[in-house]
Amino acid sequence: MENKHPAPAIERAPKVSFVSLGCPKALVDSERIITRLRAEGYELSRSHAGADLAVVNTCGFLDSAQAESLAAIGKALASNGKVIVTGCMGAEPEKITSRYPQVLAVTGAQQYESVVEAVHRVLPPRHDPFLDLLPPEGIKLTPRHYAYLKISEGCNSRCSFCIIPKLRGELRSRSAADVLREAERLVTAGVKEILVISQDTSAYGSDLKYAASSWKGREVRARFLDLARALGELGVWVRLHYVYPYPHVDEVIPLMADGKVLPYLDIPFQHAAPTVLRRMRRPAAQEKILRRIARWREICPDLTIRSTFIVGFPGESEADFRLLLDWLEEAELDRVGCFRYEPVAGARANELTSPVPEAVKEERWHRLMRHQQAISARRLKRKIGSRQAVIIDKVATGKRSQASVGMMAAKGRTRGDAPEIDGTVHVTSRRPPRLGEIATVRIDRADEYDLHGTVIGF
Ligand code: SF4
């Protein structure tokens, strides 16, 4: 008998390889693009060679990042041949096409539609309703238990060394309800820690005039404090990144003291010397900031502050640099990242006089790192003997820890450590910890960056 419903010919799903370069904000963009493509039935390939098409999400923040992006495009072209480029470098497509005219399309950051359209043109999607099914939280590139949540795009500041406002435009915030719905989906999907990111988290909602939107039958304003409070109700760790020390940031510290959001602030101070800050076109009131940090710590003694600094900015004198070291001594920040100043094509800082010689930049970078290492180590040492909540990021496979017979080894983070950028807690435990589980750990010792401890409860 003739089969009236023959099975459709099985056709292989189109495969895309994806390279994501740059900061966590770019990673969120990549997650969104991949989510869309997976929703449409595309498969991800681990290698360019095994894919039908390669997409490279570039970073254009520094010249060195641009060089890395160009190298990644070259590699994708060599191993695959069909390449679409997106991300920050897409703001200046000629930089890419002059070197690689064979690139099939270049789209800018935040242009999900254009990059997806470009993929459709080169590699049309295969329609398959089963493949269209997506986990509701989308596809994440981070481990399942933590996720980045982008609350706004663009920036209204005009720091002289930065071209992000040119690349990404003015601040555009998502409504509070939109952000909270995404956060809820993440939590339902098993996420235990939400990392709030944007170019300037504390400016959130100012472009929307802090308009309220409806979430769970109530109105939530698009305000830094209101959003932090609502996120804090979701029962997971909420970590705030890229916060600038505007006065209203003070309001969030009591939420941290009450355990509603993590006692952690990632504030890119960039420098402490007023002359350098003015040349950077950033607020120059670091004395006041010291007083505020002291007040924050009075309200929330567990507060961890991370920051980044730039050394060797044009015009930075030895006296400016020493002032920065003294400021760090007094501020006692917990975690510090430091960059040697690098001119970025298109930035206003390029017009500044008195560049600092490379050798001096290098020397200052080492001095700052040494100086801060002692401060960070001092602060970490104070945690010895304390009990810390630790989220488990990595579990040792198979073998028992060599250090203590009968114990399992794992790695995790305290509430004061963000993934990728801060320290690690090396833990031993009688029963194997699970990924994403939050354990109570007694801290036994500390080294310059990391802690070591024993699980005493889950
Ligand atoms: S705050 Fe300054 S450094 Fe940060 S994105 Fe805006 S302009 Fe760039």
mmCIF file of C-alpha atoms in Angstrom, residues 54-405:
data_model
loop_
_atom_site.group_PDB
_atom_site.id
_atom_site.type_symbol
_atom_site.label_atom_id
_atom_site.label_comp_id
_atom_site.label_asym_id
_atom_site.label_seq_id
_atom_site.Cartn_x
_atom_site.Cartn_y
_atom_site.Cartn_z
ATOM 1 C CA ALA A 54 31.302 31.508 10.775
ATOM 2 C CA VAL A 55 30.134 34.556 12.748
ATOM 3 C CA VAL A 56 32.698 36.681 14.585
ATOM 4 C CA ASN A 57 31.433 39.079 17.273
ATOM 5 C CA THR A 58 34.224 41.647 17.516
ATOM 6 C CA CYS A 59 35.433 44.064 20.194
ATOM 7 C CA GLY A 60 36.649 47.480 19.130
ATOM 8 C CA PHE A 61 37.348 49.062 22.510
ATOM 9 C CA LEU A 62 41.142 49.231 22.329
ATOM 10 C CA ASP A 63 43.498 48.972 19.398
ATOM 11 C CA SER A 64 44.795 45.700 20.847
ATOM 12 C CA ALA A 65 41.204 44.362 20.961
ATOM 13 C CA GLN A 66 40.723 45.418 17.337
ATOM 14 C CA ALA A 67 43.921 43.571 16.393
ATOM 15 C CA GLU A 68 42.638 40.476 18.201
ATOM 16 C CA SER A 69 39.294 40.791 16.379
ATOM 17 C CA LEU A 70 41.011 41.107 12.983
ATOM 18 C CA ALA A 71 43.132 38.043 13.757
ATOM 19 C CA ALA A 72 39.971 36.081 14.691
ATOM 20 C CA ILE A 73 38.343 37.102 11.378
ATOM 21 C CA GLY A 74 41.474 35.988 9.478
ATOM 22 C CA LYS A 75 41.419 32.642 11.264
ATOM 23 C CA ALA A 76 37.732 32.102 10.496
ATOM 24 C CA LEU A 77 38.330 32.966 6.830
ATOM 25 C CA ALA A 78 41.253 30.559 6.613
ATOM 26 C CA SER A 79 39.396 27.628 8.176
ATOM 27 C CA ASN A 80 35.905 28.236 6.827
ATOM 28 C CA GLY A 81 35.873 30.891 4.127
ATOM 29 C CA LYS A 82 32.311 32.147 4.758
ATOM 30 C CA VAL A 83 32.442 34.791 7.464
ATOM 31 C CA ILE A 84 29.997 37.384 8.833
ATOM 32 C CA VAL A 85 31.325 39.996 11.240
ATOM 33 C CA THR A 86 29.311 41.783 13.910
ATOM 34 C CA GLY A 87 29.925 43.706 17.157
ATOM 35 C CA CYS A 88 31.701 46.916 18.093
ATOM 36 C CA MET A 89 34.091 46.906 15.124
ATOM 37 C CA GLY A 90 31.048 46.918 12.865
ATOM 38 C CA ALA A 91 30.804 50.666 13.562
ATOM 39 C CA GLU A 92 33.809 51.095 11.264
ATOM 40 C CA PRO A 93 33.266 48.433 8.593
ATOM 41 C CA GLU A 94 36.047 49.739 6.337
ATOM 42 C CA LYS A 95 38.632 48.650 8.911
ATOM 43 C CA ILE A 96 37.457 45.099 8.294
ATOM 44 C CA THR A 97 36.668 45.174 4.582
ATOM 45 C CA SER A 98 39.912 46.899 3.599
ATOM 46 C CA ARG A 99 41.844 44.011 5.129
ATOM 47 C CA TYR A 100 39.385 41.225 4.343
ATOM 48 C CA PRO A 101 37.256 42.162 1.317
ATOM 49 C CA GLN A 102 35.977 38.566 1.159
ATOM 50 C CA VAL A 103 33.963 38.990 4.412
ATOM 51 C CA LEU A 104 30.302 38.426 3.481
ATOM 52 C CA ALA A 105 28.681 41.053 5.726
ATOM 53 C CA VAL A 106 29.579 43.455 8.514
ATOM 54 C CA THR A 107 26.939 44.554 11.019
ATOM 55 C CA GLY A 108 27.261 46.718 14.126
ATOM 56 C CA ALA A 109 26.797 46.038 17.821
ATOM 57 C CA GLN A 110 23.188 45.676 18.927
ATOM 58 C CA GLN A 111 22.006 44.981 15.381
ATOM 59 C CA TYR A 112 20.633 41.513 16.039
ATOM 60 C CA GLU A 113 18.191 41.772 13.160
ATOM 61 C CA SER A 114 20.893 42.673 10.641
ATOM 62 C CA VAL A 115 23.276 39.925 11.682
ATOM 63 C CA VAL A 116 20.483 37.347 11.637
ATOM 64 C CA GLU A 117 19.309 38.618 8.216
ATOM 65 C CA ALA A 118 22.866 38.342 6.927
ATOM 66 C CA VAL A 119 23.010 34.741 8.156
ATOM 67 C CA HIS A 120 19.666 34.035 6.405
ATOM 68 C CA ARG A 121 21.003 35.409 3.135
ATOM 69 C CA VAL A 122 24.146 33.290 3.179
ATOM 70 C CA LEU A 123 22.711 30.197 4.828
ATOM 71 C CA PRO A 124 18.902 30.038 4.749
ATOM 72 C CA PRO A 125 17.270 28.447 7.812
ATOM 73 C CA ARG A 126 15.755 25.009 7.568
ATOM 74 C CA HIS A 127 12.181 25.010 8.729
ATOM 75 C CA ASP A 128 11.639 22.428 11.418
ATOM 76 C CA PRO A 129 9.045 23.081 14.113
ATOM 77 C CA PHE A 130 10.843 20.742 16.500
ATOM 78 C CA LEU A 131 14.102 22.578 16.193
ATOM 79 C CA ASP A 132 12.265 25.845 16.779
ATOM 80 C CA LEU A 133 11.631 24.821 20.371
ATOM 81 C CA LEU A 134 13.919 26.737 22.662
ATOM 82 C CA PRO A 135 14.527 26.568 26.358
ATOM 83 C CA PRO A 136 12.648 29.637 27.636
ATOM 84 C CA GLU A 137 15.811 31.281 29.051
ATOM 85 C CA GLY A 138 17.458 31.241 25.627
ATOM 86 C CA ILE A 139 20.918 29.898 24.947
ATOM 87 C CA LYS A 140 23.559 30.963 27.408
ATOM 88 C CA LEU A 141 27.295 30.946 26.881
ATOM 89 C CA THR A 142 27.952 31.119 30.618
ATOM 90 C CA PRO A 143 27.582 28.040 32.869
ATOM 91 C CA ARG A 144 23.979 27.261 33.700
ATOM 92 C CA HIS A 145 24.100 28.634 37.242
ATOM 93 C CA TYR A 146 24.994 32.224 36.456
ATOM 94 C CA ALA A 147 23.933 34.623 33.731
ATOM 95 C CA TYR A 148 24.569 38.178 32.647
ATOM 96 C CA LEU A 149 21.546 40.467 32.492
ATOM 97 C CA LYS A 150 21.955 43.557 30.351
ATOM 98 C CA ILE A 151 19.716 46.385 31.522
ATOM 99 C CA SER A 152 20.678 49.134 29.092
ATOM 100 C CA GLU A 153 22.817 49.877 26.080
ATOM 101 C CA GLY A 154 24.945 52.900 25.215
ATOM 102 C CA CYS A 155 26.264 55.668 27.439
ATOM 103 C CA ASN A 156 25.681 59.387 27.965
ATOM 104 C CA SER A 157 29.123 60.045 29.514
ATOM 105 C CA ARG A 158 31.974 61.282 27.380
ATOM 106 C CA CYS A 159 35.161 59.919 28.953
ATOM 107 C CA SER A 160 37.959 61.152 26.721
ATOM 108 C CA PHE A 161 39.663 57.745 26.334
ATOM 109 C CA CYS A 162 36.518 55.881 25.341
ATOM 110 C CA ILE A 163 34.682 55.504 22.037
ATOM 111 C CA ILE A 164 31.850 53.359 23.354
ATOM 112 C CA PRO A 165 29.286 56.191 23.079
ATOM 113 C CA LYS A 166 30.331 56.564 19.431
ATOM 114 C CA LEU A 167 30.084 52.841 18.824
ATOM 115 C CA ARG A 168 26.969 52.124 20.841
ATOM 116 C CA GLY A 169 25.180 55.447 20.987
ATOM 117 C CA GLU A 170 23.336 57.250 23.778
ATOM 118 C CA LEU A 171 21.922 55.435 26.813
ATOM 119 C CA ARG A 172 18.860 53.330 26.008
ATOM 120 C CA SER A 173 17.417 51.499 29.013
ATOM 121 C CA ARG A 174 15.079 48.533 28.923
ATOM 122 C CA SER A 175 11.869 48.905 30.896
ATOM 123 C CA ALA A 176 12.023 47.497 34.431
ATOM 124 C CA ALA A 177 9.298 44.956 33.575
ATOM 125 C CA ASP A 178 11.233 43.720 30.546
ATOM 126 C CA VAL A 179 14.413 43.264 32.604
ATOM 127 C CA LEU A 180 12.529 41.577 35.451
ATOM 128 C CA ARG A 181 10.728 39.176 33.123
ATOM 129 C CA GLU A 182 14.072 38.090 31.654
ATOM 130 C CA ALA A 183 15.482 37.710 35.173
ATOM 131 C CA GLU A 184 12.496 35.563 36.178
ATOM 132 C CA ARG A 185 12.960 33.318 33.146
ATOM 133 C CA LEU A 186 16.612 32.860 34.065
ATOM 134 C CA VAL A 187 15.730 31.925 37.631
ATOM 135 C CA THR A 188 13.076 29.456 36.459
ATOM 136 C CA ALA A 189 15.721 27.886 34.220
ATOM 137 C CA GLY A 190 18.004 27.258 37.210
ATOM 138 C CA VAL A 191 20.201 30.366 37.286
ATOM 139 C CA LYS A 192 21.441 31.038 40.829
ATOM 140 C CA GLU A 193 23.356 34.256 40.221
ATOM 141 C CA ILE A 194 22.446 37.224 38.030
ATOM 142 C CA LEU A 195 25.193 39.626 36.986
ATOM 143 C CA VAL A 196 23.670 42.988 36.105
ATOM 144 C CA ILE A 197 25.626 44.727 33.351
ATOM 145 C CA SER A 198 25.422 47.795 31.119
ATOM 146 C CA GLN A 199 27.893 50.555 30.213
ATOM 147 C CA ASP A 200 26.744 52.595 33.196
ATOM 148 C CA THR A 201 24.427 50.699 35.540
ATOM 149 C CA SER A 202 23.834 53.613 37.911
ATOM 150 C CA ALA A 203 22.460 55.764 35.036
ATOM 151 C CA TYR A 204 19.774 53.144 34.402
ATOM 152 C CA GLY A 205 16.397 54.576 33.436
ATOM 153 C CA SER A 206 17.396 58.247 33.203
ATOM 154 C CA ASP A 207 16.624 58.159 29.458
ATOM 155 C CA LEU A 208 13.144 56.777 30.248
ATOM 156 C CA LYS A 209 12.622 59.505 32.842
ATOM 157 C CA TYR A 210 12.437 56.573 35.292
ATOM 158 C CA ALA A 211 9.030 55.559 33.874
ATOM 159 C CA ALA A 212 7.229 52.751 35.697
ATOM 160 C CA SER A 213 6.135 49.521 34.013
ATOM 161 C CA SER A 214 3.931 46.742 35.256
ATOM 162 C CA TRP A 215 5.478 43.604 36.743
ATOM 163 C CA LYS A 216 3.541 40.995 38.757
ATOM 164 C CA GLY A 217 0.581 43.347 39.070
ATOM 165 C CA ARG A 218 2.531 46.277 40.448
ATOM 166 C CA GLU A 219 4.376 49.249 39.025
ATOM 167 C CA VAL A 220 8.196 49.224 39.102
ATOM 168 C CA ARG A 221 10.067 52.367 38.140
ATOM 169 C CA ALA A 222 13.074 52.199 35.820
ATOM 170 C CA ARG A 223 15.340 53.380 38.630
ATOM 171 C CA PHE A 224 18.585 51.803 39.800
ATOM 172 C CA LEU A 225 17.310 51.342 43.368
ATOM 173 C CA ASP A 226 13.817 50.101 42.405
ATOM 174 C CA LEU A 227 15.240 47.612 39.932
ATOM 175 C CA ALA A 228 17.850 46.352 42.422
ATOM 176 C CA ARG A 229 15.128 45.934 45.051
ATOM 177 C CA ALA A 230 12.827 44.001 42.670
ATOM 178 C CA LEU A 231 15.696 41.780 41.460
ATOM 179 C CA GLY A 232 16.519 41.126 45.101
ATOM 180 C CA GLU A 233 13.058 39.571 45.531
ATOM 181 C CA LEU A 234 13.853 36.746 43.118
ATOM 182 C CA GLY A 235 15.775 34.783 45.753
ATOM 183 C CA VAL A 236 19.054 34.464 43.831
ATOM 184 C CA TRP A 237 22.386 36.246 44.043
ATOM 185 C CA VAL A 238 22.274 39.625 42.286
ATOM 186 C CA ARG A 239 25.615 41.260 41.505
ATOM 187 C CA LEU A 240 25.925 44.842 40.263
ATOM 188 C CA HIS A 241 28.612 45.705 37.717
ATOM 189 C CA TYR A 242 29.765 49.015 36.209
ATOM 190 C CA VAL A 243 28.248 51.246 38.842
ATOM 191 C CA TYR A 244 29.441 54.851 38.977
ATOM 192 C CA PRO A 245 29.568 56.497 42.377
ATOM 193 C CA TYR A 246 26.674 58.909 41.839
ATOM 194 C CA PRO A 247 25.057 60.002 45.114
ATOM 195 C CA HIS A 248 22.018 57.769 44.590
ATOM 196 C CA VAL A 249 24.279 54.693 44.739
ATOM 197 C CA ASP A 250 24.321 55.240 48.521
ATOM 198 C CA GLU A 251 20.683 54.119 48.575
ATOM 199 C CA VAL A 252 21.521 50.601 47.449
ATOM 200 C CA ILE A 253 23.986 49.916 50.294
ATOM 201 C CA PRO A 254 21.229 49.153 52.875
ATOM 202 C CA LEU A 255 19.816 46.568 50.422
ATOM 203 C CA MET A 256 23.258 44.947 50.471
ATOM 204 C CA ALA A 257 23.417 45.065 54.258
ATOM 205 C CA ASP A 258 19.987 43.346 54.363
ATOM 206 C CA GLY A 259 21.189 40.583 52.031
ATOM 207 C CA LYS A 260 18.766 41.539 49.233
ATOM 208 C CA VAL A 261 21.541 42.046 46.662
ATOM 209 C CA LEU A 262 25.159 40.926 46.963
ATOM 210 C CA PRO A 263 27.409 43.237 49.004
ATOM 211 C CA TYR A 264 29.538 43.879 45.936
ATOM 212 C CA LEU A 265 30.143 46.975 43.875
ATOM 213 C CA ASP A 266 32.146 47.064 40.660
ATOM 214 C CA ILE A 267 33.030 50.742 40.219
ATOM 215 C CA PRO A 268 35.515 51.711 37.504
ATOM 216 C CA PHE A 269 37.261 54.646 39.245
ATOM 217 C CA GLN A 270 40.026 54.839 36.576
ATOM 218 C CA HIS A 271 42.234 57.230 38.581
ATOM 219 C CA ALA A 272 42.391 59.312 41.753
ATOM 220 C CA ALA A 273 44.407 62.397 40.787
ATOM 221 C CA PRO A 274 42.030 65.300 40.019
ATOM 222 C CA THR A 275 44.156 66.589 37.097
ATOM 223 C CA VAL A 276 44.153 63.175 35.417
ATOM 224 C CA LEU A 277 40.437 62.675 36.069
ATOM 225 C CA ARG A 278 39.674 66.061 34.534
ATOM 226 C CA ARG A 279 41.671 65.150 31.434
ATOM 227 C CA MET A 280 39.746 61.884 31.352
ATOM 228 C CA ARG A 281 36.565 63.976 31.553
ATOM 229 C CA ARG A 282 35.398 62.125 34.616
ATOM 230 C CA PRO A 283 34.136 63.469 37.962
ATOM 231 C CA ALA A 284 37.144 64.502 40.054
ATOM 232 C CA ALA A 285 36.044 64.229 43.672
ATOM 233 C CA GLN A 286 38.040 61.296 44.985
ATOM 234 C CA GLU A 287 38.373 62.806 48.485
ATOM 235 C CA LYS A 288 34.615 62.735 48.864
ATOM 236 C CA ILE A 289 34.576 59.204 47.481
ATOM 237 C CA LEU A 290 36.914 58.074 50.263
ATOM 238 C CA ARG A 291 34.457 59.382 52.829
ATOM 239 C CA ARG A 292 31.588 57.661 51.073
ATOM 240 C CA ILE A 293 33.426 54.340 50.879
ATOM 241 C CA ALA A 294 34.018 54.570 54.641
ATOM 242 C CA ARG A 295 30.305 55.262 55.189
ATOM 243 C CA TRP A 296 29.288 52.376 52.905
ATOM 244 C CA ARG A 297 31.481 50.034 54.933
ATOM 245 C CA GLU A 298 29.968 51.244 58.181
ATOM 246 C CA ILE A 299 26.500 50.367 56.869
ATOM 247 C CA CYS A 300 27.612 47.151 55.183
ATOM 248 C CA PRO A 301 30.873 45.815 56.663
ATOM 249 C CA ASP A 302 30.945 42.874 54.228
ATOM 250 C CA LEU A 303 30.986 45.127 51.180
ATOM 251 C CA THR A 304 33.510 44.102 48.500
ATOM 252 C CA ILE A 305 34.608 46.847 46.122
ATOM 253 C CA ARG A 306 36.254 46.064 42.811
ATOM 254 C CA SER A 307 37.580 48.687 40.470
ATOM 255 C CA THR A 308 39.733 49.289 37.417
ATOM 256 C CA PHE A 309 42.370 51.952 36.832
ATOM 257 C CA ILE A 310 44.351 53.300 33.914
ATOM 258 C CA VAL A 311 48.022 54.181 34.360
ATOM 259 C CA GLY A 312 50.117 56.227 31.938
ATOM 260 C CA PHE A 313 47.250 58.462 30.787
ATOM 261 C CA PRO A 314 48.603 61.502 28.857
ATOM 262 C CA GLY A 315 49.876 64.092 31.313
ATOM 263 C CA GLU A 316 49.987 61.701 34.319
ATOM 264 C CA SER A 317 52.958 62.897 36.377
ATOM 265 C CA GLU A 318 54.890 60.918 38.987
ATOM 266 C CA ALA A 319 53.077 63.005 41.620
ATOM 267 C CA ASP A 320 49.681 62.085 40.119
ATOM 268 C CA PHE A 321 50.656 58.451 40.121
ATOM 269 C CA ARG A 322 51.809 58.571 43.767
ATOM 270 C CA LEU A 323 48.547 60.238 44.673
ATOM 271 C CA LEU A 324 46.778 57.270 43.103
ATOM 272 C CA LEU A 325 48.860 54.826 45.178
ATOM 273 C CA ASP A 326 48.095 56.783 48.362
ATOM 274 C CA TRP A 327 44.420 56.876 47.478
ATOM 275 C CA LEU A 328 44.427 53.096 46.994
ATOM 276 C CA GLU A 329 46.107 52.674 50.373
ATOM 277 C CA GLU A 330 43.344 54.632 52.012
ATOM 278 C CA ALA A 331 40.434 53.244 49.982
ATOM 279 C CA GLU A 332 41.547 49.642 50.648
ATOM 280 C CA LEU A 333 39.663 48.295 47.651
ATOM 281 C CA ASP A 334 39.324 44.553 47.628
ATOM 282 C CA ARG A 335 39.983 43.855 43.961
ATOM 283 C CA VAL A 336 41.706 46.031 41.399
ATOM 284 C CA GLY A 337 42.338 45.633 37.690
ATOM 285 C CA CYS A 338 44.810 47.944 35.953
ATOM 286 C CA PHE A 339 45.346 48.856 32.302
ATOM 287 C CA ARG A 340 48.263 50.621 30.710
ATOM 288 C CA TYR A 341 46.778 53.546 28.757
ATOM 289 C CA GLU A 342 46.421 52.772 25.074
ATOM 290 C CA PRO A 343 45.196 55.326 22.551
ATOM 291 C CA VAL A 344 42.029 54.265 20.771
ATOM 292 C CA ALA A 345 41.419 55.551 17.251
ATOM 293 C CA GLY A 346 38.677 58.187 17.369
ATOM 294 C CA ALA A 347 39.001 58.978 21.108
ATOM 295 C CA ARG A 348 39.361 62.603 22.200
ATOM 296 C CA ALA A 349 42.250 61.717 24.492
ATOM 297 C CA ASN A 350 44.392 61.351 21.364
ATOM 298 C CA GLU A 351 44.471 65.147 21.118
ATOM 299 C CA LEU A 352 46.004 65.460 24.602
ATOM 300 C CA THR A 353 49.616 66.527 24.968
ATOM 301 C CA SER A 354 52.347 64.968 27.158
ATOM 302 C CA PRO A 355 52.088 61.277 26.347
ATOM 303 C CA VAL A 356 53.690 59.020 28.950
ATOM 304 C CA PRO A 357 56.573 56.902 27.559
ATOM 305 C CA GLU A 358 55.815 53.173 27.244
ATOM 306 C CA ALA A 359 58.602 52.229 29.677
ATOM 307 C CA VAL A 360 57.125 54.533 32.334
ATOM 308 C CA LYS A 361 53.638 53.104 31.787
ATOM 309 C CA GLU A 362 55.048 49.624 32.214
ATOM 310 C CA GLU A 363 56.925 50.551 35.380
ATOM 311 C CA ARG A 364 53.853 52.245 36.897
ATOM 312 C CA TRP A 365 51.679 49.281 36.022
ATOM 313 C CA HIS A 366 54.004 46.937 37.949
ATOM 314 C CA ARG A 367 54.224 49.328 40.886
ATOM 315 C CA LEU A 368 50.452 49.645 41.109
ATOM 316 C CA MET A 369 49.908 45.893 40.869
ATOM 317 C CA ARG A 370 52.498 45.211 43.604
ATOM 318 C CA HIS A 371 51.041 47.930 45.797
ATOM 319 C CA GLN A 372 47.480 46.668 45.421
ATOM 320 C CA GLN A 373 48.472 43.033 45.798
ATOM 321 C CA ALA A 374 49.517 43.749 49.377
ATOM 322 C CA ILE A 375 46.221 45.568 50.062
ATOM 323 C CA SER A 376 44.083 42.802 48.535
ATOM 324 C CA ALA A 377 46.041 40.134 50.421
ATOM 325 C CA ARG A 378 45.527 42.065 53.672
ATOM 326 C CA ARG A 379 41.779 42.222 53.091
ATOM 327 C CA LEU A 380 41.557 38.552 52.132
ATOM 328 C CA LYS A 381 43.477 37.534 55.235
ATOM 329 C CA ARG A 382 40.769 39.067 57.402
ATOM 330 C CA LYS A 383 38.414 36.384 56.093
ATOM 331 C CA ILE A 384 40.440 33.539 57.633
ATOM 332 C CA GLY A 385 38.319 31.802 60.282
ATOM 333 C CA SER A 386 35.065 33.277 58.954
ATOM 334 C CA ARG A 387 32.164 31.376 57.411
ATOM 335 C CA GLN A 388 31.369 32.330 53.841
ATOM 336 C CA ALA A 389 28.581 31.406 51.461
ATOM 337 C CA VAL A 390 30.338 29.970 48.399
ATOM 338 C CA ILE A 391 28.718 29.223 45.047
ATOM 339 C CA ILE A 392 30.249 26.151 43.414
ATOM 340 C CA ASP A 393 31.590 26.768 39.889
ATOM 341 C CA LYS A 394 33.673 23.695 39.279
ATOM 342 C CA VAL A 395 33.712 20.228 40.769
ATOM 343 C CA ALA A 396 36.824 18.073 40.520
ATOM 344 C CA THR A 397 35.975 15.055 38.427
ATOM 345 C CA GLY A 398 36.507 11.555 39.727
ATOM 346 C CA LYS A 399 39.464 11.792 42.055
ATOM 347 C CA ARG A 400 39.391 12.670 45.690
ATOM 348 C CA SER A 401 41.426 15.658 46.750
ATOM 349 C CA GLN A 402 45.077 14.852 47.367
ATOM 350 C CA ALA A 403 45.217 17.352 50.207
ATOM 351 C CA SER A 404 42.881 15.556 52.548
ATOM 352 C CA VAL A 405 42.056 11.923 52.132
#
